[in-house]
Amino acid sequence: EGKGAFDAGRFREADQRYALAAARHVALQDVLLALTNAAACCLELKDFTGALEYSTTAVALDPANAKAWVRRSRALEGLRDRLVDTSLDGVPLQPVVLEAKLLRERLATRSKVAKLSEESTDEQRRKRD
């Protein structure tokens, strides 16, 4: 389902499906695939913080996962470019301001994943009942 959404350019939908798949799967390879695919979606959406979180998690689970390292690198490059783009008259934002922005994005991403996980759990309960 996530691949079809990704191939159709519906990256936000694909990201949600991959995040849900990562939460559902137990097999390490399935989790890694979902995490790296979710990172790819985030990169397409220019959500570099989300891509960094997904890819860093994948790297922590499998340090030999080349795809996770590449996507992590692209996320870091995007965050670096954003820092340059958001500077005023060539003066970079204060580190505290930048950290606050990144933290806000990180919390929004975690909230999104938690909501999807809750919806999935509710859906599974309804199917059992």
PDB file of N, CA and C in Angstrom, residues 49-108:
ATOM      1  N   THR A  49      13.560  16.532   9.235  1.00  0.00           N
ATOM      2  CA  THR A  49      13.590  16.051  10.615  1.00  0.00           C
ATOM      3  C   THR A  49      12.988  14.653  10.700  1.00  0.00           C
ATOM      4  N   GLY A  50      11.855  14.454  10.041  1.00  0.00           N
ATOM      5  CA  GLY A  50      11.234  13.133  10.021  1.00  0.00           C
ATOM      6  C   GLY A  50      12.133  12.105   9.350  1.00  0.00           C
ATOM      7  N   ALA A  51      12.733  12.490   8.231  1.00  0.00           N
ATOM      8  CA  ALA A  51      13.645  11.577   7.525  1.00  0.00           C
ATOM      9  C   ALA A  51      14.831  11.214   8.405  1.00  0.00           C
ATOM     10  N   LEU A  52      15.329  12.194   9.152  1.00  0.00           N
ATOM     11  CA  LEU A  52      16.458  11.929  10.044  1.00  0.00           C
ATOM     12  C   LEU A  52      16.056  10.953  11.149  1.00  0.00           C
ATOM     13  N   GLU A  53      14.869  11.117  11.701  1.00  0.00           N
ATOM     14  CA  GLU A  53      14.417  10.216  12.760  1.00  0.00           C
ATOM     15  C   GLU A  53      14.250   8.786  12.250  1.00  0.00           C
ATOM     16  N   TYR A  54      13.569   8.639  11.119  1.00  0.00           N
ATOM     17  CA  TYR A  54      13.359   7.297  10.571  1.00  0.00           C
ATOM     18  C   TYR A  54      14.689   6.628  10.226  1.00  0.00           C
ATOM     19  N   SER A  55      15.557   7.350   9.528  1.00  0.00           N
ATOM     20  CA  SER A  55      16.808   6.744   9.085  1.00  0.00           C
ATOM     21  C   SER A  55      17.749   6.466  10.254  1.00  0.00           C
ATOM     22  N   THR A  56      17.755   7.340  11.250  1.00  0.00           N
ATOM     23  CA  THR A  56      18.602   7.104  12.427  1.00  0.00           C
ATOM     24  C   THR A  56      18.129   5.874  13.185  1.00  0.00           C
ATOM     25  N   THR A  57      16.833   5.681  13.280  1.00  0.00           N
ATOM     26  CA  THR A  57      16.293   4.485  13.921  1.00  0.00           C
ATOM     27  C   THR A  57      16.716   3.238  13.149  1.00  0.00           C
ATOM     28  N   ALA A  58      16.639   3.312  11.817  1.00  0.00           N
ATOM     29  CA  ALA A  58      17.049   2.172  10.990  1.00  0.00           C
ATOM     30  C   ALA A  58      18.534   1.875  11.170  1.00  0.00           C
ATOM     31  N   VAL A  59      19.350   2.912  11.229  1.00  0.00           N
ATOM     32  CA  VAL A  59      20.797   2.718  11.426  1.00  0.00           C
ATOM     33  C   VAL A  59      21.069   2.087  12.791  1.00  0.00           C
ATOM     34  N   ALA A  60      20.316   2.511  13.800  1.00  0.00           N
ATOM     35  CA  ALA A  60      20.499   1.945  15.140  1.00  0.00           C
ATOM     36  C   ALA A  60      20.144   0.455  15.156  1.00  0.00           C
ATOM     37  N   LEU A  61      19.136   0.075  14.389  1.00  0.00           N
ATOM     38  CA  LEU A  61      18.728  -1.327  14.325  1.00  0.00           C
ATOM     39  C   LEU A  61      19.678  -2.166  13.466  1.00  0.00           C
ATOM     40  N   ASP A  62      20.233  -1.543  12.416  1.00  0.00           N
ATOM     41  CA  ASP A  62      21.134  -2.257  11.509  1.00  0.00           C
ATOM     42  C   ASP A  62      22.189  -1.300  10.980  1.00  0.00           C
ATOM     43  N   PRO A  63      23.324  -1.195  11.676  1.00  0.00           N
ATOM     44  CA  PRO A  63      24.377  -0.262  11.250  1.00  0.00           C
ATOM     45  C   PRO A  63      24.943  -0.542   9.856  1.00  0.00           C
ATOM     46  N   ALA A  64      24.682  -1.706   9.291  1.00  0.00           N
ATOM     47  CA  ALA A  64      25.173  -2.032   7.946  1.00  0.00           C
ATOM     48  C   ALA A  64      24.168  -1.685   6.855  1.00  0.00           C
ATOM     49  N   ASN A  65      23.053  -1.076   7.204  1.00  0.00           N
ATOM     50  CA  ASN A  65      22.009  -0.760   6.233  1.00  0.00           C
ATOM     51  C   ASN A  65      22.407   0.489   5.432  1.00  0.00           C
ATOM     52  N   ALA A  66      22.903   0.270   4.228  1.00  0.00           N
ATOM     53  CA  ALA A  66      23.407   1.368   3.396  1.00  0.00           C
ATOM     54  C   ALA A  66      22.309   2.364   3.032  1.00  0.00           C
ATOM     55  N   LYS A  67      21.119   1.860   2.746  1.00  0.00           N
ATOM     56  CA  LYS A  67      20.021   2.742   2.363  1.00  0.00           C
ATOM     57  C   LYS A  67      19.684   3.698   3.510  1.00  0.00           C
ATOM     58  N   ALA A  68      19.717   3.212   4.734  1.00  0.00           N
ATOM     59  CA  ALA A  68      19.440   4.060   5.891  1.00  0.00           C
ATOM     60  C   ALA A  68      20.504   5.144   6.034  1.00  0.00           C
ATOM     61  N   TRP A  69      21.759   4.773   5.815  1.00  0.00           N
ATOM     62  CA  TRP A  69      22.852   5.761   5.912  1.00  0.00           C
ATOM     63  C   TRP A  69      22.720   6.832   4.839  1.00  0.00           C
ATOM     64  N   VAL A  70      22.383   6.443   3.625  1.00  0.00           N
ATOM     65  CA  VAL A  70      22.234   7.413   2.534  1.00  0.00           C
ATOM     66  C   VAL A  70      21.092   8.374   2.841  1.00  0.00           C
ATOM     67  N   ARG A  71      19.979   7.843   3.304  1.00  0.00           N
ATOM     68  CA  ARG A  71      18.826   8.708   3.594  1.00  0.00           C
ATOM     69  C   ARG A  71      19.102   9.599   4.801  1.00  0.00           C
ATOM     70  N   ARG A  72      19.847   9.090   5.754  1.00  0.00           N
ATOM     71  CA  ARG A  72      20.236   9.908   6.912  1.00  0.00           C
ATOM     72  C   ARG A  72      21.124  11.061   6.455  1.00  0.00           C
ATOM     73  N   SER A  73      22.043  10.774   5.569  1.00  0.00           N
ATOM     74  CA  SER A  73      22.936  11.802   5.035  1.00  0.00           C
ATOM     75  C   SER A  73      22.154  12.876   4.282  1.00  0.00           C
ATOM     76  N   ARG A  74      21.207  12.447   3.456  1.00  0.00           N
ATOM     77  CA  ARG A  74      20.373  13.413   2.708  1.00  0.00           C
ATOM     78  C   ARG A  74      19.543  14.272   3.653  1.00  0.00           C
ATOM     79  N   ALA A  75      19.054  13.670   4.742  1.00  0.00           N
ATOM     80  CA  ALA A  75      18.275  14.437   5.724  1.00  0.00           C
ATOM     81  C   ALA A  75      19.157  15.493   6.389  1.00  0.00           C
ATOM     82  N   LEU A  76      20.362  15.114   6.756  1.00  0.00           N
ATOM     83  CA  LEU A  76      21.283  16.063   7.378  1.00  0.00           C
ATOM     84  C   LEU A  76      21.652  17.192   6.415  1.00  0.00           C
ATOM     85  N   GLU A  77      21.842  16.858   5.142  1.00  0.00           N
ATOM     86  CA  GLU A  77      22.128  17.881   4.135  1.00  0.00           C
ATOM     87  C   GLU A  77      20.948  18.841   4.011  1.00  0.00           C
ATOM     88  N   GLY A  78      19.740  18.292   4.017  1.00  0.00           N
ATOM     89  CA  GLY A  78      18.547  19.144   3.932  1.00  0.00           C
ATOM     90  C   GLY A  78      18.413  20.068   5.126  1.00  0.00           C
ATOM     91  N   LEU A  79      18.705  19.555   6.308  1.00  0.00           N
ATOM     92  CA  LEU A  79      18.649  20.394   7.510  1.00  0.00           C
ATOM     93  C   LEU A  79      19.715  21.483   7.451  1.00  0.00           C
ATOM     94  N   ARG A  80      20.899  21.137   6.961  1.00  0.00           N
ATOM     95  CA  ARG A  80      21.964  22.131   6.828  1.00  0.00           C
ATOM     96  C   ARG A  80      21.541  23.219   5.844  1.00  0.00           C
ATOM     97  N   ASP A  81      20.981  22.819   4.709  1.00  0.00           N
ATOM     98  CA  ASP A  81      20.533  23.793   3.715  1.00  0.00           C
ATOM     99  C   ASP A  81      19.427  24.675   4.267  1.00  0.00           C
ATOM    100  N   ARG A  82      18.540  24.090   5.054  1.00  0.00           N
ATOM    101  CA  ARG A  82      17.456  24.874   5.656  1.00  0.00           C
ATOM    102  C   ARG A  82      18.024  25.921   6.602  1.00  0.00           C
ATOM    103  N   LEU A  83      19.051  25.558   7.352  1.00  0.00           N
ATOM    104  CA  LEU A  83      19.679  26.497   8.262  1.00  0.00           C
ATOM    105  C   LEU A  83      20.234  27.687   7.496  1.00  0.00           C
ATOM    106  N   VAL A  84      20.871  27.432   6.364  1.00  0.00           N
ATOM    107  CA  VAL A  84      21.415  28.516   5.547  1.00  0.00           C
ATOM    108  C   VAL A  84      20.279  29.351   4.977  1.00  0.00           C
ATOM    109  N   ASP A  85      19.213  28.691   4.504  1.00  0.00           N
ATOM    110  CA  ASP A  85      18.079  29.407   3.913  1.00  0.00           C
ATOM    111  C   ASP A  85      17.334  30.270   4.920  1.00  0.00           C
ATOM    112  N   THR A  86      17.332  29.869   6.186  1.00  0.00           N
ATOM    113  CA  THR A  86      16.572  30.616   7.183  1.00  0.00           C
ATOM    114  C   THR A  86      17.408  31.667   7.897  1.00  0.00           C
ATOM    115  N   SER A  87      18.658  31.836   7.467  1.00  0.00           N
ATOM    116  CA  SER A  87      19.472  32.867   8.090  1.00  0.00           C
ATOM    117  C   SER A  87      19.010  34.240   7.600  1.00  0.00           C
ATOM    118  N   LEU A  88      19.249  35.242   8.393  1.00  0.00           N
ATOM    119  CA  LEU A  88      18.867  36.604   8.044  1.00  0.00           C
ATOM    120  C   LEU A  88      20.121  37.383   7.675  1.00  0.00           C
ATOM    121  N   ASP A  89      20.156  37.894   6.452  1.00  0.00           N
ATOM    122  CA  ASP A  89      21.313  38.660   5.982  1.00  0.00           C
ATOM    123  C   ASP A  89      22.616  37.916   6.189  1.00  0.00           C
ATOM    124  N   GLY A  90      22.595  36.617   5.963  1.00  0.00           N
ATOM    125  CA  GLY A  90      23.801  35.822   6.086  1.00  0.00           C
ATOM    126  C   GLY A  90      24.183  35.457   7.498  1.00  0.00           C
ATOM    127  N   VAL A  91      23.392  35.893   8.485  1.00  0.00           N
ATOM    128  CA  VAL A  91      23.675  35.563   9.881  1.00  0.00           C
ATOM    129  C   VAL A  91      22.817  34.371  10.250  1.00  0.00           C
ATOM    130  N   PRO A  92      23.415  33.233  10.593  1.00  0.00           N
ATOM    131  CA  PRO A  92      22.610  32.049  10.929  1.00  0.00           C
ATOM    132  C   PRO A  92      21.726  32.296  12.147  1.00  0.00           C
ATOM    133  N   LEU A  93      20.636  31.577  12.192  1.00  0.00           N
ATOM    134  CA  LEU A  93      19.765  31.645  13.352  1.00  0.00           C
ATOM    135  C   LEU A  93      20.526  31.213  14.599  1.00  0.00           C
ATOM    136  N   GLN A  94      20.136  31.751  15.710  1.00  0.00           N
ATOM    137  CA  GLN A  94      20.749  31.337  16.964  1.00  0.00           C
ATOM    138  C   GLN A  94      20.479  29.849  17.171  1.00  0.00           C
ATOM    139  N   PRO A  95      21.440  29.114  17.688  1.00  0.00           N
ATOM    140  CA  PRO A  95      21.246  27.668  17.878  1.00  0.00           C
ATOM    141  C   PRO A  95      19.998  27.329  18.688  1.00  0.00           C
ATOM    142  N   VAL A  96      19.646  28.141  19.666  1.00  0.00           N
ATOM    143  CA  VAL A  96      18.466  27.861  20.485  1.00  0.00           C
ATOM    144  C   VAL A  96      17.200  27.961  19.655  1.00  0.00           C
ATOM    145  N   VAL A  97      17.130  28.949  18.760  1.00  0.00           N
ATOM    146  CA  VAL A  97      15.956  29.113  17.895  1.00  0.00           C
ATOM    147  C   VAL A  97      15.851  27.933  16.938  1.00  0.00           C
ATOM    148  N   LEU A  98      16.967  27.553  16.347  1.00  0.00           N
ATOM    149  CA  LEU A  98      16.965  26.418  15.434  1.00  0.00           C
ATOM    150  C   LEU A  98      16.559  25.140  16.162  1.00  0.00           C
ATOM    151  N   GLU A  99      17.113  24.915  17.346  1.00  0.00           N
ATOM    152  CA  GLU A  99      16.778  23.714  18.112  1.00  0.00           C
ATOM    153  C   GLU A  99      15.292  23.688  18.456  1.00  0.00           C
ATOM    154  N   ALA A 100      14.722  24.849  18.779  1.00  0.00           N
ATOM    155  CA  ALA A 100      13.293  24.913  19.089  1.00  0.00           C
ATOM    156  C   ALA A 100      12.463  24.527  17.861  1.00  0.00           C
ATOM    157  N   LYS A 101      12.858  25.013  16.687  1.00  0.00           N
ATOM    158  CA  LYS A 101      12.131  24.652  15.468  1.00  0.00           C
ATOM    159  C   LYS A 101      12.223  23.150  15.196  1.00  0.00           C
ATOM    160  N   LEU A 102      13.421  22.609  15.325  1.00  0.00           N
ATOM    161  CA  LEU A 102      13.604  21.179  15.077  1.00  0.00           C
ATOM    162  C   LEU A 102      12.839  20.341  16.091  1.00  0.00           C
ATOM    163  N   LEU A 103      12.833  20.765  17.338  1.00  0.00           N
ATOM    164  CA  LEU A 103      12.098  20.045  18.374  1.00  0.00           C
ATOM    165  C   LEU A 103      10.603  20.054  18.076  1.00  0.00           C
ATOM    166  N   ARG A 104      10.074  21.187  17.654  1.00  0.00           N
ATOM    167  CA  ARG A 104       8.649  21.283  17.313  1.00  0.00           C
ATOM    168  C   ARG A 104       8.311  20.315  16.181  1.00  0.00           C
ATOM    169  N   GLU A 105       9.161  20.246  15.154  1.00  0.00           N
ATOM    170  CA  GLU A 105       8.931  19.317  14.050  1.00  0.00           C
ATOM    171  C   GLU A 105       9.020  17.872  14.521  1.00  0.00           C
ATOM    172  N   ARG A 106       9.984  17.577  15.379  1.00  0.00           N
ATOM    173  CA  ARG A 106      10.165  16.216  15.891  1.00  0.00           C
ATOM    174  C   ARG A 106       8.938  15.775  16.684  1.00  0.00           C
ATOM    175  N   LEU A 107       8.418  16.675  17.530  1.00  0.00           N
ATOM    176  CA  LEU A 107       7.241  16.341  18.328  1.00  0.00           C
ATOM    177  C   LEU A 107       6.016  16.125  17.445  1.00  0.00           C
ATOM    178  N   ALA A 108       5.883  16.929  16.413  1.00  0.00           N
ATOM    179  CA  ALA A 108       4.760  16.751  15.492  1.00  0.00           C
ATOM    180  C   ALA A 108       4.840  15.402  14.796  1.00  0.00           C
TER     181      ALA A 108
END
